[in-house]
Short mmCIF file of C-alpha atoms in Angstrom, two decimals:
data_model
loop_
_atom_site.label_atom_id
_atom_site.label_comp_id
_atom_site.label_asym_id
_atom_site.label_seq_id
_atom_site.Cartn_x
_atom_site.Cartn_y
_atom_site.Cartn_z
CA MET A 1 100.32 -45.53 -57.33
CA GLU A 2 100.69 -48.97 -56.40
CA THR A 3 103.82 -49.68 -54.80
CA GLN A 4 105.96 -52.78 -55.16
CA GLN A 5 105.36 -53.51 -51.52
CA GLN A 6 101.67 -53.49 -51.95
CA LEU A 7 101.69 -56.11 -54.24
CA ASP A 8 103.71 -58.18 -52.87
CA ASP A 9 102.09 -58.28 -49.87
CA PHE A 10 99.08 -58.50 -52.41
CA GLN A 11 100.65 -61.71 -53.90
CA ALA A 12 101.90 -63.24 -50.20
CA ARG A 13 97.92 -63.82 -49.46
CA ILE A 14 96.57 -64.79 -52.87
CA ASP A 15 99.75 -67.34 -52.07
CA ALA A 16 98.92 -68.30 -48.21
CA GLY A 17 94.92 -68.90 -49.92
CA GLU A 18 93.15 -66.05 -48.22
CA LYS A 19 90.05 -65.04 -49.69
CA ILE A 20 90.13 -60.92 -50.92
CA GLU A 21 86.98 -59.12 -49.83
CA PRO A 22 85.64 -55.63 -51.09
CA LYS A 23 86.88 -53.25 -49.14
CA ASP A 24 90.73 -54.77 -49.00
CA TRP A 25 93.53 -53.55 -50.90
CA MET A 26 93.54 -55.13 -54.39
CA PRO A 27 95.53 -54.05 -57.92
CA GLU A 28 93.84 -52.00 -60.15
CA ARG A 29 94.26 -54.47 -62.68
CA TYR A 30 92.82 -56.80 -60.36
CA ARG A 31 89.69 -55.43 -59.92
CA GLU A 32 88.89 -55.24 -63.59
CA GLN A 33 89.74 -58.33 -64.11
CA ILE A 34 87.03 -59.58 -61.93
CA ILE A 35 84.69 -57.30 -63.77
CA ARG A 36 85.52 -58.29 -66.87
CA MET A 37 85.48 -62.04 -66.58
CA GLY A 38 82.38 -62.04 -63.81
CA SER A 39 80.15 -59.49 -65.75
CA GLN A 40 81.04 -61.87 -68.91
CA HIS A 41 80.02 -64.69 -66.50
CA ALA A 42 76.54 -62.87 -65.73
CA HIS A 43 76.08 -61.87 -68.70
CA SER A 44 76.13 -65.92 -70.19
CA GLU A 45 73.76 -67.02 -67.42
CA ILE A 46 71.22 -64.51 -68.55
CA VAL A 47 71.43 -65.09 -72.06
CA GLY A 48 71.37 -68.32 -71.47
CA MET A 49 68.28 -68.31 -70.45
CA LEU A 50 66.92 -67.59 -74.79
CA PRO A 51 67.82 -71.08 -76.46
CA GLU A 52 65.73 -73.47 -74.29
CA GLY A 53 63.13 -70.43 -72.92
CA ASN A 54 62.71 -70.91 -77.05
CA TRP A 55 61.23 -74.19 -76.07
CA ILE A 56 59.03 -74.00 -72.69
CA SER A 57 55.79 -73.73 -74.91
CA ARG A 58 56.89 -77.04 -76.98
CA ALA A 59 58.08 -79.16 -74.19
CA PRO A 60 57.10 -82.84 -74.60
CA SER A 61 55.37 -82.93 -71.50
CA LEU A 62 54.14 -80.91 -68.50
CA LYS A 63 57.19 -82.61 -66.15
CA ARG A 64 59.39 -81.70 -68.65
CA LYS A 65 57.69 -78.38 -69.35
CA LEU A 66 58.15 -77.74 -64.93
CA VAL A 67 61.85 -78.91 -65.23
CA LEU A 68 63.28 -76.47 -68.06
CA LEU A 69 61.27 -73.87 -66.20
CA ALA A 70 62.55 -74.09 -62.93
CA LYS A 71 66.05 -74.40 -64.68
CA VAL A 72 65.07 -71.57 -66.65
CA GLN A 73 64.59 -69.42 -63.65
CA ASP A 74 67.87 -70.75 -62.01
CA GLU A 75 69.79 -69.09 -64.73
CA ALA A 76 68.41 -65.77 -64.80
CA GLY A 77 69.20 -66.54 -60.48
CA HIS A 78 72.84 -67.72 -60.83
CA GLY A 79 72.97 -64.24 -63.37
CA LEU A 80 71.82 -62.13 -60.49
CA TYR A 81 74.33 -63.76 -57.90
CA LEU A 82 77.23 -62.40 -60.24
CA TYR A 83 76.39 -59.10 -60.87
CA SER A 84 75.68 -58.78 -57.27
CA ALA A 85 78.97 -60.41 -56.54
CA ILE A 86 80.80 -57.97 -59.19
CA GLU A 87 78.80 -54.90 -57.87
CA THR A 88 80.69 -55.07 -54.75
CA LEU A 89 83.87 -53.22 -56.69
CA GLY A 90 81.36 -50.29 -56.91
CA VAL A 91 80.25 -50.50 -60.44
CA ARG A 92 76.80 -50.05 -60.94
CA ARG A 93 74.30 -52.76 -62.35
CA SER A 94 73.17 -50.46 -65.09
CA GLU A 95 76.71 -49.64 -66.10
CA LEU A 96 77.27 -53.44 -66.69
CA ILE A 97 73.91 -54.32 -68.14
CA ASP A 98 74.41 -51.14 -70.67
CA GLN A 99 77.78 -52.69 -71.53
CA TYR A 100 76.29 -55.77 -72.78
CA LEU A 101 73.29 -54.51 -74.52
CA TYR A 102 75.26 -51.31 -76.23
CA GLY A 103 78.41 -51.89 -75.70
CA SER A 104 81.14 -54.46 -76.50
CA ALA A 105 81.21 -56.70 -73.20
CA LYS A 106 81.19 -61.17 -74.64
CA TYR A 107 78.95 -63.46 -73.22
CA SER A 108 79.74 -67.38 -73.54
CA SER A 109 79.26 -68.04 -77.52
CA ILE A 110 77.47 -71.45 -77.17
CA PHE A 111 74.44 -69.50 -76.68
CA ASN A 112 74.47 -67.98 -80.37
CA TYR A 113 74.05 -71.01 -82.03
CA PRO A 114 70.60 -72.30 -82.18
CA THR A 115 68.45 -74.88 -80.75
CA LEU A 116 67.12 -76.57 -83.88
CA SER A 117 64.75 -79.50 -81.91
CA TYR A 118 63.41 -80.58 -77.95
CA ALA A 119 66.51 -82.92 -78.26
CA ASP A 120 69.45 -79.53 -78.38
CA VAL A 121 67.53 -78.41 -74.89
CA CYS A 122 68.71 -82.39 -73.73
CA VAL A 123 71.90 -81.76 -74.69
CA ILE A 124 72.43 -78.03 -73.84
CA GLY A 125 71.87 -79.78 -70.27
CA TRP A 126 74.26 -83.03 -70.68
CA LEU A 127 77.07 -81.03 -72.17
CA VAL A 128 76.95 -77.18 -71.75
CA ASP A 129 75.78 -77.45 -68.36
CA GLY A 130 78.50 -80.17 -67.82
CA ALA A 131 81.00 -77.77 -69.04
CA ALA A 132 79.87 -75.04 -67.06
CA ILE A 133 80.18 -76.98 -63.68
CA VAL A 134 83.37 -78.60 -64.55
CA ASN A 135 84.18 -74.40 -64.53
CA GLN A 136 81.91 -72.93 -62.02
CA THR A 137 83.41 -76.44 -59.57
CA LYS A 138 86.92 -74.81 -59.64
CA LEU A 139 85.75 -70.57 -60.01
CA ALA A 140 83.80 -71.67 -56.16
CA HIS A 141 87.38 -71.50 -55.15
CA SER A 142 88.89 -68.26 -56.65
CA SER A 143 90.32 -65.43 -54.59
CA TYR A 144 88.00 -62.41 -54.87
CA GLY A 145 85.31 -63.88 -51.47
CA PRO A 146 82.30 -62.35 -53.16
CA TYR A 147 82.58 -64.16 -56.24
CA ALA A 148 83.50 -67.75 -54.97
CA ARG A 149 80.75 -67.74 -52.99
CA ALA A 150 78.05 -67.18 -55.51
CA ASN A 151 80.03 -69.29 -57.59
CA LEU A 152 79.50 -72.04 -54.71
CA ARG A 153 75.81 -71.21 -54.72
CA ILE A 154 75.67 -71.99 -58.44
CA CYS A 155 77.12 -75.14 -58.34
CA LYS A 156 74.42 -76.52 -55.62
CA GLU A 157 72.34 -75.78 -57.93
CA GLU A 158 73.56 -76.57 -61.81
CA SER A 159 73.77 -80.38 -60.61
CA PHE A 160 70.54 -80.99 -61.50
CA HIS A 161 70.72 -78.59 -64.85
CA LYS A 162 72.95 -81.34 -66.13
CA LYS A 163 71.61 -84.54 -64.67
CA GLN A 164 67.76 -83.70 -65.87
CA GLY A 165 69.49 -83.24 -69.55
CA TYR A 166 71.74 -85.96 -69.43
CA GLU A 167 68.25 -88.44 -67.99
CA MET A 168 66.64 -86.85 -71.27
CA VAL A 169 69.91 -87.66 -73.53
CA ALA A 170 69.43 -91.45 -72.63
CA LYS A 171 65.99 -91.56 -72.74
CA LEU A 172 66.26 -90.64 -76.27
CA ALA A 173 69.30 -92.67 -77.14
CA GLU A 174 66.96 -95.89 -76.34
CA GLY A 175 64.08 -94.36 -77.83
CA THR A 176 62.87 -94.78 -81.89
CA PRO A 177 65.17 -94.54 -85.08
CA ALA A 178 63.93 -91.05 -85.47
CA GLN A 179 64.31 -90.03 -81.60
CA ARG A 180 67.76 -91.54 -81.51
CA LYS A 181 68.90 -89.37 -84.86
CA MET A 182 67.89 -86.54 -83.45
CA VAL A 183 69.76 -86.82 -80.38
CA GLN A 184 72.67 -88.22 -81.93
CA SER A 185 72.57 -84.73 -84.33
CA ALA A 186 71.75 -82.49 -81.90
CA VAL A 187 75.18 -84.00 -79.84
CA ASP A 188 77.29 -83.69 -83.59
CA ARG A 189 76.33 -79.80 -83.46
CA PHE A 190 76.72 -78.66 -79.85
CA TRP A 191 80.09 -81.22 -79.68
CA TRP A 192 82.69 -78.62 -80.52
CA PRO A 193 80.88 -75.25 -79.24
CA THR A 194 81.43 -76.81 -76.00
CA LEU A 195 84.57 -77.40 -76.13
CA MET A 196 85.11 -73.87 -76.96
CA MET A 197 83.59 -72.75 -73.75
CA PHE A 198 86.51 -73.60 -72.40
CA GLY A 199 88.39 -70.84 -73.97
CA PRO A 200 91.28 -70.83 -76.48
CA ASN A 201 93.80 -72.92 -75.61
CA ASP A 202 96.46 -72.04 -73.17
CA SER A 203 99.12 -70.61 -75.73
CA ASN A 204 96.65 -68.29 -77.18
CA SER A 205 94.92 -67.06 -73.73
CA PRO A 206 96.26 -63.54 -72.99
CA ASN A 207 94.22 -63.08 -69.68
CA SER A 208 95.47 -66.57 -68.36
CA ALA A 209 98.65 -65.84 -66.77
CA GLU A 210 97.46 -62.94 -64.57
CA LEU A 211 94.27 -64.99 -63.73
CA LEU A 212 95.98 -68.15 -62.46
CA LYS A 213 98.87 -65.87 -60.54
CA TRP A 214 96.16 -64.10 -58.50
CA GLN A 215 94.07 -67.24 -58.15
CA VAL A 216 90.70 -65.34 -60.21
CA LYS A 217 90.69 -68.99 -61.94
CA LEU A 218 92.77 -72.19 -61.07
CA ASN A 219 93.47 -73.53 -63.58
CA THR A 220 93.96 -73.13 -66.88
CA ASN A 221 91.50 -73.36 -70.37
CA ASP A 222 93.08 -76.90 -71.74
CA GLU A 223 92.86 -78.77 -67.90
CA LEU A 224 89.53 -78.15 -67.76
CA ARG A 225 88.55 -78.81 -71.22
CA GLN A 226 90.37 -82.12 -70.80
CA HIS A 227 89.06 -83.20 -67.09
CA PHE A 228 85.41 -82.73 -69.13
CA VAL A 229 86.25 -84.91 -72.32
CA ASP A 230 87.08 -87.53 -69.99
CA ARG A 231 84.22 -87.97 -68.40
CA VAL A 232 81.96 -86.74 -71.23
CA VAL A 233 83.68 -89.68 -73.28
CA MET A 234 82.40 -92.10 -71.10
CA GLU A 235 79.34 -91.09 -70.63
CA ALA A 236 78.37 -90.77 -74.13
CA GLU A 237 79.39 -94.31 -74.52
CA ALA A 238 77.48 -95.17 -71.94
CA VAL A 239 73.98 -94.69 -73.87
CA GLY A 240 75.34 -95.25 -77.02
CA LEU A 241 76.16 -91.97 -78.67
CA THR A 242 79.19 -91.34 -80.79
CA LEU A 243 81.24 -87.94 -80.88
CA PRO A 244 81.71 -86.55 -83.35
CA ASP A 245 85.41 -86.66 -84.08
CA PRO A 246 87.92 -89.30 -85.34
CA ASP A 247 90.72 -88.67 -83.61
CA LEU A 248 89.54 -89.36 -80.26
CA LYS A 249 91.37 -91.79 -78.27
CA PHE A 250 92.20 -93.43 -75.39
CA ASN A 251 96.15 -92.73 -74.46
CA GLU A 252 97.11 -95.40 -72.32
CA GLU A 253 100.56 -93.02 -70.87
CA THR A 254 98.77 -90.12 -70.07
CA GLY A 255 95.56 -91.87 -68.77
CA HIS A 256 93.64 -89.32 -71.18
CA TRP A 257 91.42 -89.01 -73.67
CA GLU A 258 92.87 -87.34 -76.89
CA PHE A 259 90.87 -85.08 -79.64
CA GLY A 260 91.27 -83.58 -82.36
CA GLU A 261 91.69 -79.86 -83.09
CA ILE A 262 88.89 -77.39 -82.49
CA PRO A 263 88.06 -75.20 -85.17
CA TRP A 264 88.84 -72.29 -83.71
CA ASP A 265 88.22 -70.26 -86.88
CA GLU A 266 84.53 -70.86 -86.21
CA PHE A 267 84.64 -69.79 -82.53
CA TRP A 268 86.96 -66.17 -83.65
CA ASP A 269 83.92 -65.76 -85.88
CA VAL A 270 80.94 -66.07 -83.71
CA VAL A 271 82.91 -64.12 -80.68
CA LYS A 272 82.96 -61.30 -83.70
CA GLY A 273 79.65 -61.37 -84.22
CA ASN A 274 79.23 -63.10 -86.74
CA GLY A 275 77.16 -66.89 -85.50
CA VAL A 276 73.83 -67.46 -86.50
CA MET A 277 72.38 -66.01 -82.91
CA ASN A 278 74.48 -63.02 -82.40
CA ARG A 279 72.22 -60.13 -83.67
CA GLU A 280 68.80 -62.21 -82.71
CA ARG A 281 70.18 -62.97 -79.08
CA ILE A 282 70.86 -59.20 -78.75
CA LYS A 283 68.21 -57.93 -80.57
CA SER A 284 66.15 -60.43 -78.09
CA ARG A 285 67.62 -58.57 -74.94
CA ARG A 286 67.59 -55.15 -76.11
CA LYS A 287 63.77 -55.58 -76.47
CA ALA A 288 63.17 -57.37 -72.90
CA HIS A 289 64.79 -54.60 -71.45
CA GLU A 290 63.17 -51.78 -73.00
CA ASP A 291 60.12 -53.02 -72.69
CA GLY A 292 60.34 -53.69 -69.16
CA ALA A 293 61.44 -49.98 -68.64
CA TRP A 294 58.41 -48.70 -67.67
CA VAL A 295 57.70 -51.73 -65.14
CA ARG A 296 60.99 -50.54 -63.68
CA GLU A 297 60.27 -47.21 -63.23
CA ALA A 298 56.26 -47.43 -61.78
CA ALA A 299 57.75 -49.15 -59.05
CA GLN A 300 60.52 -46.53 -58.35
CA ALA A 301 57.52 -44.07 -58.71
CA TYR A 302 54.97 -46.12 -56.29
CA ALA A 303 58.23 -46.69 -53.85
CA ARG A 304 58.50 -42.75 -54.17
CA LYS A 305 54.88 -41.94 -53.45
CA LYS A 306 55.00 -44.31 -50.48
CA ASN A 307 57.62 -42.87 -48.67
CA LEU A 308 56.44 -39.36 -49.23
CA SER A 309 53.26 -40.00 -47.55
CA ARG A 310 54.59 -41.99 -44.39
CA GLU A 311 56.65 -38.54 -44.37
CA LYS A 312 53.91 -36.87 -44.04
CA ALA A 313 51.73 -38.67 -41.30
CA SER A 314 55.15 -38.62 -39.26
CA MET B 1 76.70 -41.48 -63.74
CA SER B 2 74.07 -39.66 -62.39
CA GLU B 3 71.47 -41.08 -65.06
CA ASN B 4 72.47 -44.39 -64.00
CA ASN B 5 71.87 -43.77 -60.36
CA GLU B 6 68.51 -43.37 -60.75
CA LYS B 7 68.30 -46.16 -63.22
CA ASP B 8 69.32 -48.40 -60.50
CA TRP B 9 66.81 -49.42 -57.78
CA PRO B 10 68.27 -49.60 -54.11
CA LEU B 11 70.44 -52.14 -53.45
CA TRP B 12 69.54 -54.46 -50.14
CA GLU B 13 71.76 -57.08 -48.70
CA VAL B 14 69.73 -60.45 -48.13
CA PHE B 15 69.80 -62.64 -45.09
CA TYR B 16 68.08 -65.76 -44.00
CA GLN B 17 67.63 -68.35 -41.25
CA PRO B 18 68.59 -71.98 -43.15
CA LYS B 19 66.54 -73.62 -40.35
CA ASN B 20 64.22 -72.78 -36.92
CA GLY B 21 66.46 -72.43 -34.24
CA LYS B 22 69.40 -71.18 -36.52
CA PRO B 23 70.95 -67.93 -36.66
CA TYR B 24 70.66 -65.87 -39.97
CA GLU B 25 73.06 -66.31 -42.42
CA HIS B 26 74.42 -63.80 -45.05
CA ALA B 27 73.23 -64.77 -48.58
CA GLY B 28 73.51 -62.03 -50.97
CA SER B 29 72.63 -58.54 -52.19
CA LEU B 30 69.87 -57.45 -54.96
CA HIS B 31 68.36 -54.33 -56.09
CA ALA B 32 64.43 -53.43 -55.06
CA SER B 33 62.30 -50.74 -55.45
CA ASP B 34 60.99 -51.10 -51.95
CA ALA B 35 61.32 -53.05 -49.22
CA GLU B 36 57.96 -55.64 -49.86
CA ASN B 37 59.60 -55.56 -53.43
CA ALA B 38 63.39 -56.78 -51.88
CA LEU B 39 61.89 -59.16 -49.86
CA GLN B 40 59.41 -60.98 -52.90
CA ASN B 41 63.11 -60.92 -54.71
CA ALA B 42 64.79 -62.23 -51.79
CA ARG B 43 62.62 -65.08 -52.17
CA ASP B 44 63.02 -65.81 -55.87
CA VAL B 45 66.53 -65.05 -55.98
CA TYR B 46 67.69 -66.98 -53.22
CA VAL B 47 65.46 -69.43 -51.47
CA ARG B 48 63.86 -71.16 -54.49
CA ARG B 49 64.66 -74.64 -52.75
CA ASN B 50 63.47 -74.19 -48.96
CA GLU B 51 66.67 -73.23 -48.00
CA GLY B 52 65.28 -70.55 -45.67
CA ILE B 53 62.51 -70.06 -43.43
CA GLY B 54 62.97 -66.64 -42.50
CA ILE B 55 64.04 -63.64 -44.52
CA TRP B 56 65.90 -60.16 -43.57
CA VAL B 57 66.24 -57.41 -45.92
CA VAL B 58 68.36 -54.86 -45.19
CA PRO B 59 69.40 -51.92 -46.95
CA SER B 60 72.86 -51.74 -47.86
CA ASP B 61 73.52 -48.43 -46.99
CA GLN B 62 72.32 -48.42 -43.97
CA ILE B 63 74.86 -51.08 -42.61
CA THR B 64 77.79 -49.66 -40.75
CA ALA B 65 80.84 -52.09 -41.49
CA SER B 66 84.52 -52.27 -40.15
CA THR B 67 87.45 -51.45 -42.34
CA PRO B 68 90.26 -53.92 -43.04
CA GLU B 69 92.64 -50.74 -42.63
CA ASP B 70 92.00 -50.49 -38.86
CA MET B 71 91.89 -54.56 -38.40
CA GLY B 72 94.79 -55.14 -36.32
CA SER B 73 94.08 -52.39 -34.06
CA PHE B 74 90.18 -52.43 -34.03
CA PHE B 75 90.63 -56.18 -33.11
CA ASP B 76 93.25 -56.45 -30.84
CA PRO B 77 91.77 -55.97 -27.58
CA ALA B 78 90.79 -59.42 -27.78
CA SER B 79 94.09 -61.09 -28.83
CA ASP B 80 96.48 -60.96 -25.36
CA LYS B 81 93.50 -62.40 -23.38
CA PRO B 82 94.13 -65.85 -23.48
CA TYR B 83 92.09 -66.13 -19.92
CA ARG B 84 88.95 -65.88 -21.84
CA HIS B 85 89.41 -69.55 -23.38
CA PRO B 86 89.21 -72.71 -20.88
CA GLN B 87 92.32 -73.86 -22.45
CA PHE B 88 94.04 -71.20 -20.25
CA TYR B 89 93.21 -73.79 -17.08
CA SER B 90 94.39 -76.30 -15.78
CA VAL B 91 92.12 -79.34 -14.07
CA PRO B 92 93.81 -82.14 -11.54
CA ARG B 93 94.77 -84.94 -13.33
CA ALA B 94 91.99 -87.47 -12.30
CA VAL B 95 89.17 -85.22 -13.30
CA LYS B 96 90.67 -84.93 -16.70
CA LYS B 97 90.82 -88.68 -17.21
CA ARG B 98 87.17 -88.79 -16.46
CA SER B 99 86.12 -86.11 -18.97
#
């Protein structure tokens, strides 16, 4: 049973900017929220390998293939940092994996969109990783110590992801008319789904108040989205690309770029599982997990055998 | 749950030495079937960019740690001994100026 005194003491620690560590007392609800949000984040990193992994074998040059391989490998690493951070709360890795492969755990909806050309890979680096950096830079200050440290590590690696994407976008944007068309089409398709990555509007985000109170996250969805839009408008202008929003205009008073209504119906539809790639993504992840079962078992059997022979020898 | 127990490889804590002469730092943890596998996974997960020149892996269940509950009483022998710090001592003014 949680007493009011415990809850107040906990809140006082949070308000004083202290980090919460695995063995510290915490409200059950705080623990649940970190597990929910952190594991969703981890699943997203793992599923996030698929849209880009799809293009590794068809990278336009050896250089780009090396870059893409390194990026996709990083995403796997990011997933692993996050799973480890969440496991400090006493939840098992295999439970987390089961929840997203066979249960109802979610991952970011952005990965339920298909990658139709190599320009999509470029634009994902620029926009999707760009948006992820905005989120994760803030999450590196999250109140749960292990989660904050995992995000800090991710941020150090992620800036190359965005930069390589933007570099390729810039190259395509100054390329042949066909290349320009290809990259503009990618921007047109990924713009709105990228803005959705920050989550529902503040007025419609049921978890936000609690997460902010406990400083699991430090900014609202709309604040982070605005921060992202302000930066990307400049970056798009710099390479002569158009963001597909006729309502985009600068507000002199606020100093921010105003943007049009996000197609939330589409967002909820994809969250519910009706995106173009939802079924395919889960199918691929299940197959990878199940096909790898014998490797995991063999490694365990080998470790057992080695232990036994060591015991016998001693 | 017991089935899950068997499915998961054991958990290891990873430490790395960032540079020659520096102390080892905790990087995070990972699952691995045995020590050799843990070392290889640690390299791939935590040291992809020359972050370290040495790695230690330790089975997580082999670590004994202090607990937050007895943090006060466990550490308080040190809290009333200011004379262990150089600031506790005064130095003649002439010497202070020179330093």
